[in-house]
mmCIF file of C-alpha atoms and ligand atoms in Angstrom:
data_model
loop_
_atom_site.group_PDB
_atom_site.id
_atom_site.type_symbol
_atom_site.label_atom_id
_atom_site.label_comp_id
_atom_site.label_asym_id
_atom_site.label_seq_id
_atom_site.Cartn_x
_atom_site.Cartn_y
_atom_site.Cartn_z
ATOM 1 C CA MET A 1 231.773 2.337 42.655
ATOM 2 C CA PRO A 2 231.341 3.393 38.925
ATOM 3 C CA ILE A 3 232.587 6.901 37.940
ATOM 4 C CA ARG A 4 229.893 9.289 38.562
ATOM 5 C CA ARG A 5 228.514 11.697 35.794
ATOM 6 C CA ILE A 6 225.909 14.339 36.053
ATOM 7 C CA SER A 7 224.675 15.830 33.126
ATOM 8 C CA SER A 8 221.970 18.382 34.436
ATOM 9 C CA LYS A 9 223.830 21.738 34.892
ATOM 10 C CA TRP A 10 220.543 22.615 37.138
ATOM 11 C CA ALA A 11 221.575 19.957 39.791
ATOM 12 C CA LYS A 12 225.380 20.794 39.629
ATOM 13 C CA THR A 13 224.715 24.616 40.101
ATOM 14 C CA GLU A 14 222.049 23.866 42.884
ATOM 15 C CA ALA A 15 224.872 21.841 44.537
ATOM 16 C CA MET A 16 227.262 24.830 44.341
ATOM 17 C CA LEU A 17 224.452 27.167 45.419
ATOM 18 C CA ALA A 18 223.963 25.371 48.554
ATOM 19 C CA SER A 19 227.906 25.926 49.734
ATOM 20 C CA SER A 20 228.547 29.312 51.447
ATOM 21 C CA GLU A 21 232.112 29.255 50.067
ATOM 22 C CA LEU A 22 230.848 28.793 46.286
ATOM 23 C CA ARG A 23 227.645 30.691 45.962
ATOM 24 C CA GLY A 24 229.330 34.242 45.282
ATOM 25 C CA LEU A 25 231.280 32.566 42.542
ATOM 26 C CA VAL A 26 228.289 31.273 40.751
ATOM 27 C CA PRO A 27 226.365 33.727 38.509
ATOM 28 C CA ASP A 28 222.633 34.088 39.385
ATOM 29 C CA THR A 29 221.090 30.910 37.481
ATOM 30 C CA ARG A 30 217.326 30.697 37.362
ATOM 31 C CA PRO A 31 214.880 27.987 35.298
ATOM 32 C CA PHE A 32 214.084 29.433 31.725
ATOM 33 C CA ASN A 33 210.905 31.597 31.379
ATOM 34 C CA ARG A 34 209.516 34.725 30.164
ATOM 35 C CA ASP A 35 209.518 36.283 33.792
ATOM 36 C CA ALA A 36 213.230 35.097 34.456
ATOM 37 C CA VAL A 37 214.472 36.279 31.424
ATOM 38 C CA ARG A 38 212.675 39.985 31.363
ATOM 39 C CA SER A 39 213.695 40.387 35.196
ATOM 40 C CA MET A 40 217.270 39.197 34.916
ATOM 41 C CA LEU A 41 217.802 41.348 31.636
ATOM 42 C CA ASP A 42 216.642 44.295 33.758
ATOM 43 C CA GLU A 43 218.845 43.537 36.420
ATOM 44 C CA TYR A 44 222.104 42.645 34.641
ATOM 45 C CA GLY A 45 221.642 43.923 31.157
ATOM 46 C CA MET A 46 223.137 40.747 29.626
ATOM 47 C CA ILE A 47 222.284 37.179 30.287
ATOM 48 C CA TYR A 48 223.012 33.669 28.605
ATOM 49 C CA VAL A 49 220.178 31.066 28.131
ATOM 50 C CA LYS A 50 221.312 27.405 27.719
ATOM 51 C CA PRO A 51 220.074 24.090 27.722
ATOM 52 C CA VAL A 52 220.133 22.170 30.949
ATOM 53 C CA ASN A 53 221.533 19.382 29.276
ATOM 54 C CA GLY A 54 223.808 20.973 26.845
ATOM 55 C CA THR A 55 227.524 20.315 25.556
ATOM 56 C CA PHE A 56 229.995 21.974 22.791
ATOM 57 C CA GLY A 57 228.157 25.443 23.419
ATOM 58 C CA LYS A 58 225.222 23.968 21.371
ATOM 59 C CA GLY A 59 222.023 26.118 21.870
ATOM 60 C CA VAL A 60 223.595 28.653 23.806
ATOM 61 C CA ILE A 61 222.107 32.155 23.285
ATOM 62 C CA ARG A 62 223.283 35.617 24.466
ATOM 63 C CA LEU A 63 220.564 38.212 25.251
ATOM 64 C CA GLY A 64 221.243 41.885 25.909
ATOM 65 C CA LYS A 65 219.288 45.131 26.854
ATOM 66 C CA SER A 66 220.556 48.529 26.560
ATOM 67 C CA THR A 67 218.907 51.754 27.650
ATOM 68 C CA GLY A 68 218.486 54.686 25.548
ATOM 69 C CA SER A 69 218.502 53.148 21.724
ATOM 70 C CA ASP A 70 215.779 52.318 19.392
ATOM 71 C CA ASP A 71 217.159 48.644 19.127
ATOM 72 C CA ALA A 72 217.098 48.099 23.023
ATOM 73 C CA TYR A 73 217.108 44.242 22.749
ATOM 74 C CA THR A 74 219.758 41.826 21.163
ATOM 75 C CA LEU A 75 220.039 38.264 20.527
ATOM 76 C CA GLN A 76 222.714 36.366 19.249
ATOM 77 C CA ALA A 77 223.104 32.498 18.707
ATOM 78 C CA GLY A 78 225.963 31.421 16.636
ATOM 79 C CA GLU A 79 227.505 34.319 14.671
ATOM 80 C CA LYS A 80 225.111 36.682 13.885
ATOM 81 C CA GLN A 81 223.773 39.456 16.180
ATOM 82 C CA LEU A 82 219.574 40.347 15.819
ATOM 83 C CA SER A 83 218.406 43.515 17.445
ATOM 84 C CA TYR A 84 214.740 44.160 18.423
ATOM 85 C CA PRO A 85 213.127 47.322 19.390
ATOM 86 C CA ASN A 86 210.994 45.827 22.409
ATOM 87 C CA PHE A 87 211.245 42.817 24.662
ATOM 88 C CA ASP A 88 208.121 40.833 23.103
ATOM 89 C CA GLY A 89 209.640 41.012 19.658
ATOM 90 C CA MET A 90 213.119 39.580 20.993
ATOM 91 C CA PHE A 91 211.399 36.805 23.325
ATOM 92 C CA ASP A 92 209.310 35.623 20.233
ATOM 93 C CA ALA A 93 212.301 35.365 18.307
ATOM 94 C CA LEU A 94 214.224 33.539 21.208
ATOM 95 C CA LEU A 95 211.286 31.117 21.310
ATOM 96 C CA LYS A 96 212.090 30.152 17.643
ATOM 97 C CA VAL A 97 215.697 30.243 17.960
ATOM 98 C CA LYS A 98 216.017 28.170 21.200
ATOM 99 C CA ARG A 99 215.917 24.383 21.342
ATOM 100 C CA PRO A 100 212.786 22.916 22.115
ATOM 101 C CA ARG A 101 213.860 21.498 25.468
ATOM 102 C CA PRO A 102 214.729 22.588 28.968
ATOM 103 C CA TYR A 103 216.761 25.792 29.280
ATOM 104 C CA LEU A 104 218.038 27.807 32.148
ATOM 105 C CA SER A 105 218.793 31.440 32.255
ATOM 106 C CA GLN A 106 222.301 32.742 33.664
ATOM 107 C CA GLN A 107 223.504 36.168 34.412
ATOM 108 C CA GLY A 108 226.181 36.874 31.884
ATOM 109 C CA ILE A 109 229.658 37.729 32.702
ATOM 110 C CA GLU A 110 231.537 39.951 30.256
ATOM 111 C CA LEU A 111 234.534 37.848 29.449
ATOM 112 C CA LEU A 112 238.033 39.284 29.094
ATOM 113 C CA LYS A 113 239.361 39.670 25.741
ATOM 114 C CA HIS A 114 242.537 38.790 23.966
ATOM 115 C CA GLU A 115 242.888 40.405 20.469
ATOM 116 C CA GLY A 116 239.400 41.256 20.373
ATOM 117 C CA ARG A 117 238.310 37.743 21.296
ATOM 118 C CA ARG A 118 236.448 36.697 24.454
ATOM 119 C CA PHE A 119 238.265 33.686 26.493
ATOM 120 C CA ASP A 120 237.555 31.609 29.482
ATOM 121 C CA PHE A 121 239.298 28.774 31.021
ATOM 122 C CA ARG A 122 238.855 25.085 31.681
ATOM 123 C CA VAL A 123 240.101 24.002 35.035
ATOM 124 C CA MET A 124 240.807 20.221 35.413
ATOM 125 C CA VAL A 125 240.534 18.570 38.973
ATOM 126 C CA GLN A 126 240.720 15.164 39.453
ATOM 127 C CA MET A 127 240.761 12.460 42.328
ATOM 128 C CA ASN A 128 244.488 11.738 42.820
ATOM 129 C CA PRO A 129 245.842 8.237 43.649
ATOM 130 C CA SER A 130 246.189 9.167 47.354
ATOM 131 C CA GLY A 131 242.591 9.920 47.127
ATOM 132 C CA GLN A 132 242.789 13.824 47.629
ATOM 133 C CA TRP A 133 241.092 16.445 45.032
ATOM 134 C CA GLU A 134 243.909 17.883 42.876
ATOM 135 C CA THR A 135 243.523 20.516 40.189
ATOM 136 C CA THR A 136 245.612 18.955 37.467
ATOM 137 C CA GLY A 137 245.455 21.339 34.378
ATOM 138 C CA ILE A 138 244.186 24.916 33.475
ATOM 139 C CA ILE A 139 244.054 25.918 29.882
ATOM 140 C CA GLY A 140 242.326 29.066 28.347
ATOM 141 C CA ARG A 141 239.755 28.749 25.366
ATOM 142 C CA LEU A 142 239.890 31.962 23.042
ATOM 143 C CA ALA A 143 236.530 32.419 21.293
ATOM 144 C CA HIS A 144 236.123 32.465 17.601
ATOM 145 C CA PRO A 145 236.063 35.986 16.977
ATOM 146 C CA ARG A 146 232.348 36.329 16.108
ATOM 147 C CA LYS A 147 230.877 33.744 18.510
ATOM 148 C CA ILE A 148 229.853 33.860 21.991
ATOM 149 C CA VAL A 149 230.807 30.610 23.062
ATOM 150 C CA THR A 150 234.589 29.685 23.931
ATOM 151 C CA ASN A 151 234.191 25.947 23.031
ATOM 152 C CA TYR A 152 236.577 23.960 21.080
ATOM 153 C CA HIS A 153 233.983 22.496 19.039
ATOM 154 C CA ALA A 154 232.595 25.909 18.364
ATOM 155 C CA GLY A 155 235.825 26.963 16.846
ATOM 156 C CA GLY A 156 237.720 28.051 20.195
ATOM 157 C CA THR A 157 241.248 27.874 20.226
ATOM 158 C CA PRO A 158 243.049 26.323 23.222
ATOM 159 C CA LEU A 159 245.896 28.152 24.508
ATOM 160 C CA PRO A 160 248.160 28.245 27.726
ATOM 161 C CA MET A 161 246.688 30.776 30.586
ATOM 162 C CA GLU A 162 249.707 33.083 30.527
ATOM 163 C CA THR A 163 249.164 34.091 26.615
ATOM 164 C CA LEU A 164 245.863 35.241 27.717
ATOM 165 C CA MET A 165 246.329 36.681 31.018
ATOM 166 C CA THR A 166 249.461 38.298 31.246
ATOM 167 C CA THR A 167 248.492 41.835 29.916
ATOM 168 C CA HIS A 168 245.386 41.460 32.086
ATOM 169 C CA LEU A 169 247.249 40.779 35.355
ATOM 170 C CA GLU A 170 250.481 43.156 34.969
ATOM 171 C CA LYS A 171 247.786 45.999 34.991
ATOM 172 C CA ALA A 172 246.320 44.462 38.375
ATOM 173 C CA GLU A 173 249.614 44.060 39.622
ATOM 174 C CA ARG A 174 249.454 40.365 39.838
ATOM 175 C CA THR A 175 251.526 37.329 38.854
ATOM 176 C CA SER A 176 250.318 34.719 37.143
ATOM 177 C CA ARG A 177 251.669 32.233 39.736
ATOM 178 C CA SER A 178 249.362 33.776 42.190
ATOM 179 C CA TYR A 179 246.537 33.561 39.795
ATOM 180 C CA ARG A 180 247.077 30.115 38.836
ATOM 181 C CA MET A 181 247.060 29.265 42.817
ATOM 182 C CA GLU A 182 243.838 30.899 43.033
ATOM 183 C CA LEU A 183 242.293 29.056 40.003
ATOM 184 C CA SER A 184 243.497 25.847 41.408
ATOM 185 C CA LYS A 185 242.192 26.177 44.857
ATOM 186 C CA LEU A 186 238.739 27.135 43.352
ATOM 187 C CA GLY A 187 239.125 23.823 41.464
ATOM 188 C CA VAL A 188 239.587 21.911 44.610
ATOM 189 C CA ASP A 189 236.918 23.821 46.430
ATOM 190 C CA VAL A 190 234.364 23.159 43.978
ATOM 191 C CA ALA A 191 235.435 19.513 43.650
ATOM 192 C CA SER A 192 235.231 18.900 47.286
ATOM 193 C CA SER A 193 231.680 20.489 47.298
ATOM 194 C CA LEU A 194 230.471 18.311 44.331
ATOM 195 C CA GLY A 195 232.144 15.321 45.658
ATOM 196 C CA ARG A 196 230.032 15.446 49.038
ATOM 197 C CA ARG A 197 226.886 15.854 47.153
ATOM 198 C CA PHE A 198 227.569 13.333 44.266
ATOM 199 C CA PRO A 199 229.669 10.195 45.801
ATOM 200 C CA GLY A 200 231.751 8.341 43.207
ATOM 201 C CA LEU A 201 232.638 11.583 41.307
ATOM 202 C CA LYS A 202 236.463 11.538 40.273
ATOM 203 C CA GLU A 203 237.088 14.256 37.635
ATOM 204 C CA ILE A 204 235.638 17.467 36.900
ATOM 205 C CA GLY A 205 235.941 20.087 34.117
ATOM 206 C CA ILE A 206 235.096 23.733 35.350
ATOM 207 C CA ASP A 207 234.245 26.375 33.083
ATOM 208 C CA VAL A 208 235.670 29.452 34.705
ATOM 209 C CA ALA A 209 234.935 33.218 33.449
ATOM 210 C CA VAL A 210 237.077 36.072 34.599
ATOM 211 C CA ASP A 211 235.859 39.460 34.667
ATOM 212 C CA VAL A 212 237.097 42.958 34.408
ATOM 213 C CA ASP A 213 238.095 42.823 38.115
ATOM 214 C CA LEU A 214 239.831 39.436 37.495
ATOM 215 C CA LYS A 215 237.095 37.670 39.403
ATOM 216 C CA PRO A 216 236.786 34.118 38.678
ATOM 217 C CA TRP A 217 233.242 32.911 37.909
ATOM 218 C CA ILE A 218 232.256 29.375 37.531
ATOM 219 C CA LEU A 219 230.132 29.147 34.552
ATOM 220 C CA GLU A 220 229.548 25.253 34.681
ATOM 221 C CA VAL A 221 231.032 21.908 35.590
ATOM 222 C CA ASN A 222 231.371 19.078 33.408
ATOM 223 C CA THR A 223 231.581 15.573 34.983
ATOM 224 C CA MET A 224 232.884 13.995 31.912
ATOM 225 C CA PRO A 225 235.784 16.323 30.890
ATOM 226 C CA ASP A 226 237.685 16.169 27.833
ATOM 227 C CA PRO A 227 241.197 15.238 28.918
ATOM 228 C CA TYR A 228 242.581 15.715 25.077
ATOM 229 C CA ILE A 229 242.405 19.344 25.046
ATOM 230 C CA PHE A 230 245.347 19.495 27.537
ATOM 231 C CA LEU A 231 247.709 17.784 24.755
ATOM 232 C CA ARG A 232 247.236 21.531 23.270
ATOM 233 C CA LEU A 233 249.848 22.581 25.976
ATOM 234 C CA PRO A 234 253.265 22.878 25.256
ATOM 235 C CA ASP A 235 254.027 21.225 28.643
ATOM 236 C CA ARG A 236 253.375 17.792 27.828
ATOM 237 C CA SER A 237 253.839 16.709 31.715
ATOM 238 C CA VAL A 238 250.146 18.166 31.996
ATOM 239 C CA TYR A 239 248.354 15.814 29.886
ATOM 240 C CA ARG A 240 250.688 12.974 31.006
ATOM 241 C CA ARG A 241 249.388 13.308 34.670
ATOM 242 C CA ILE A 242 245.950 13.813 34.075
ATOM 243 C CA ARG A 243 246.224 10.573 31.774
ATOM 244 C CA ARG A 244 248.106 8.752 34.528
ATOM 245 C CA TYR A 245 245.403 9.627 37.342
ATOM 246 C CA ALA A 246 242.518 8.837 34.913
ATOM 247 C CA THR A 247 243.725 5.572 34.439
ATOM 248 C CA ALA A 248 244.062 4.766 38.190
ATOM 249 C CA TYR A 249 240.490 5.636 38.638
ATOM 250 C CA GLY A 250 239.486 3.658 35.498
ATOM 251 C CA ARG A 251 238.457 6.310 32.977
ATOM 252 C CA PHE A 252 241.041 4.328 30.606
ATOM 253 C CA ARG A 253 241.271 0.703 30.064
ATOM 254 C CA ARG A 254 244.729 -0.377 31.339
ATOM 255 C CA ILE A 255 246.079 -2.621 28.561
ATOM 256 C CA PRO A 256 247.635 -5.530 30.784
ATOM 257 C CA ARG A 257 251.073 -6.103 30.325
ATOM 258 C CA ALA A 258 251.063 -9.873 29.526
ATOM 259 C CA SER A 259 248.379 -9.232 26.701
ATOM 260 C CA ALA A 260 250.595 -6.286 25.179
ATOM 261 C CA LYS A 261 253.630 -8.874 25.411
ATOM 262 C CA SER A 262 251.470 -11.800 23.731
ATOM 263 C CA LYS A 263 250.220 -9.183 20.966
ATOM 264 C CA ARG A 264 253.749 -8.039 20.063
ATOM 265 C CA ARG A 265 255.108 -11.845 19.835
ATOM 266 C CA ARG A 266 252.141 -12.391 17.595
ATOM 267 C CA LEU A 267 253.227 -9.371 15.283
ATOM 268 C CA VAL A 268 256.763 -10.667 15.386
ATOM 269 C CA LYS A 269 255.367 -14.231 14.252
ATOM 270 C CA ARG A 270 253.580 -12.536 11.093
HETATM 271 N N1 ADP B 1 227.059 33.209 32.157
HETATM 272 C C1 ADP B 1 227.587 33.353 31.097
HETATM 273 N N2 ADP B 1 228.399 34.538 30.922
HETATM 274 C C2 ADP B 1 229.290 34.618 29.745
HETATM 275 N N3 ADP B 1 229.723 33.524 28.931
HETATM 276 C C3 ADP B 1 228.935 32.626 29.290
HETATM 277 C C4 ADP B 1 228.021 32.222 30.516
HETATM 278 N N4 ADP B 1 227.485 31.047 30.347
HETATM 279 C C5 ADP B 1 228.057 30.520 29.159
HETATM 280 N N5 ADP B 1 228.864 31.274 28.533
HETATM 281 C C6 ADP B 1 229.883 31.399 27.248
HETATM 282 O O1 ADP B 1 229.547 29.885 26.510
HETATM 283 C C7 ADP B 1 230.043 28.812 26.805
HETATM 284 C C8 ADP B 1 229.301 27.777 26.949
HETATM 285 O O2 ADP B 1 228.442 27.493 27.738
HETATM 286 P P1 ADP B 1 228.551 26.535 28.926
HETATM 287 O O3 ADP B 1 227.599 26.647 30.086
HETATM 288 O O4 ADP B 1 229.775 26.047 29.363
HETATM 289 O O5 ADP B 1 227.752 25.135 28.195
HETATM 290 P P2 ADP B 1 228.442 23.776 27.360
HETATM 291 O O6 ADP B 1 227.848 22.804 28.155
HETATM 292 O O7 ADP B 1 227.482 23.788 26.140
HETATM 293 O O8 ADP B 1 229.808 24.056 27.394
HETATM 294 C C9 ADP B 1 231.133 29.176 27.868
HETATM 295 O O9 ADP B 1 232.139 28.321 28.074
HETATM 296 C C10 ADP B 1 231.435 30.387 27.596
HETATM 297 O O10 ADP B 1 232.403 30.989 26.745
HETATM 298 MG MG1 MG B 2 231.190 24.386 28.853
#
């Protein structure tokens, strides 16, 4: 069976919402339309709208509503935040900024910060060679100081989980070991659930936000996760294992030994 990929964030979110175990970890998510945006802003005060088939943080927009100020609504895409006195003004601007394709609207999570910059995590889960789901890598992504997305392709910086979480965990009297275990288990739960819905899935990369209570939230699941970000961890064994598992299920082409040898022979001849 070929490795299964699912690009629609909506299909993957629906699959998680169908699982009683995962439902509580997924921010409220609805198809994008005027009513959804209005009522979700009333309910949550801050939401993200994003393309159903997006990557690299492209087209992602953050909307805010505050009470008691003249510029009650804010919109940010990229580095600049714009303010509007009313919903209609903000929504008109949103329709201009938004890409002309399907979007979804999601409850915003206030990400934890490190040195004034937001961060979240990428949790890599793979089918190991014994056919079990295993969390093989966890890495933090620190957003560019003025951006609303943490993606590496949008100027985010990959960093070890401990660098970002130690002070937050100390305040909550938690160890990074126990937090790592919590995220690993979450990874396996998500993979098992999506794997039942989408047979052929071999690897996923989950974007996990952590809120001020240290509750992890699943922002999205990628079915073609970038393995190379894990090269940025000082512990090289993490990437090596990711690569080994991925080679076993056929993501990387195996170089047959014989041909490698004959190539070498050819090089020697020359
Ligand atoms: N609901 C949300 N609350 C807070 N931050 C979010 C939310 N959704 C997305 N983000 C931020 O935007 C980034 C990109 O969004 P994501 O859904 O992962 O789309 P993409 O496929 O473009 O990576 C996330 O990594 C996170 O930093
Ligand atoms: Mg993402």
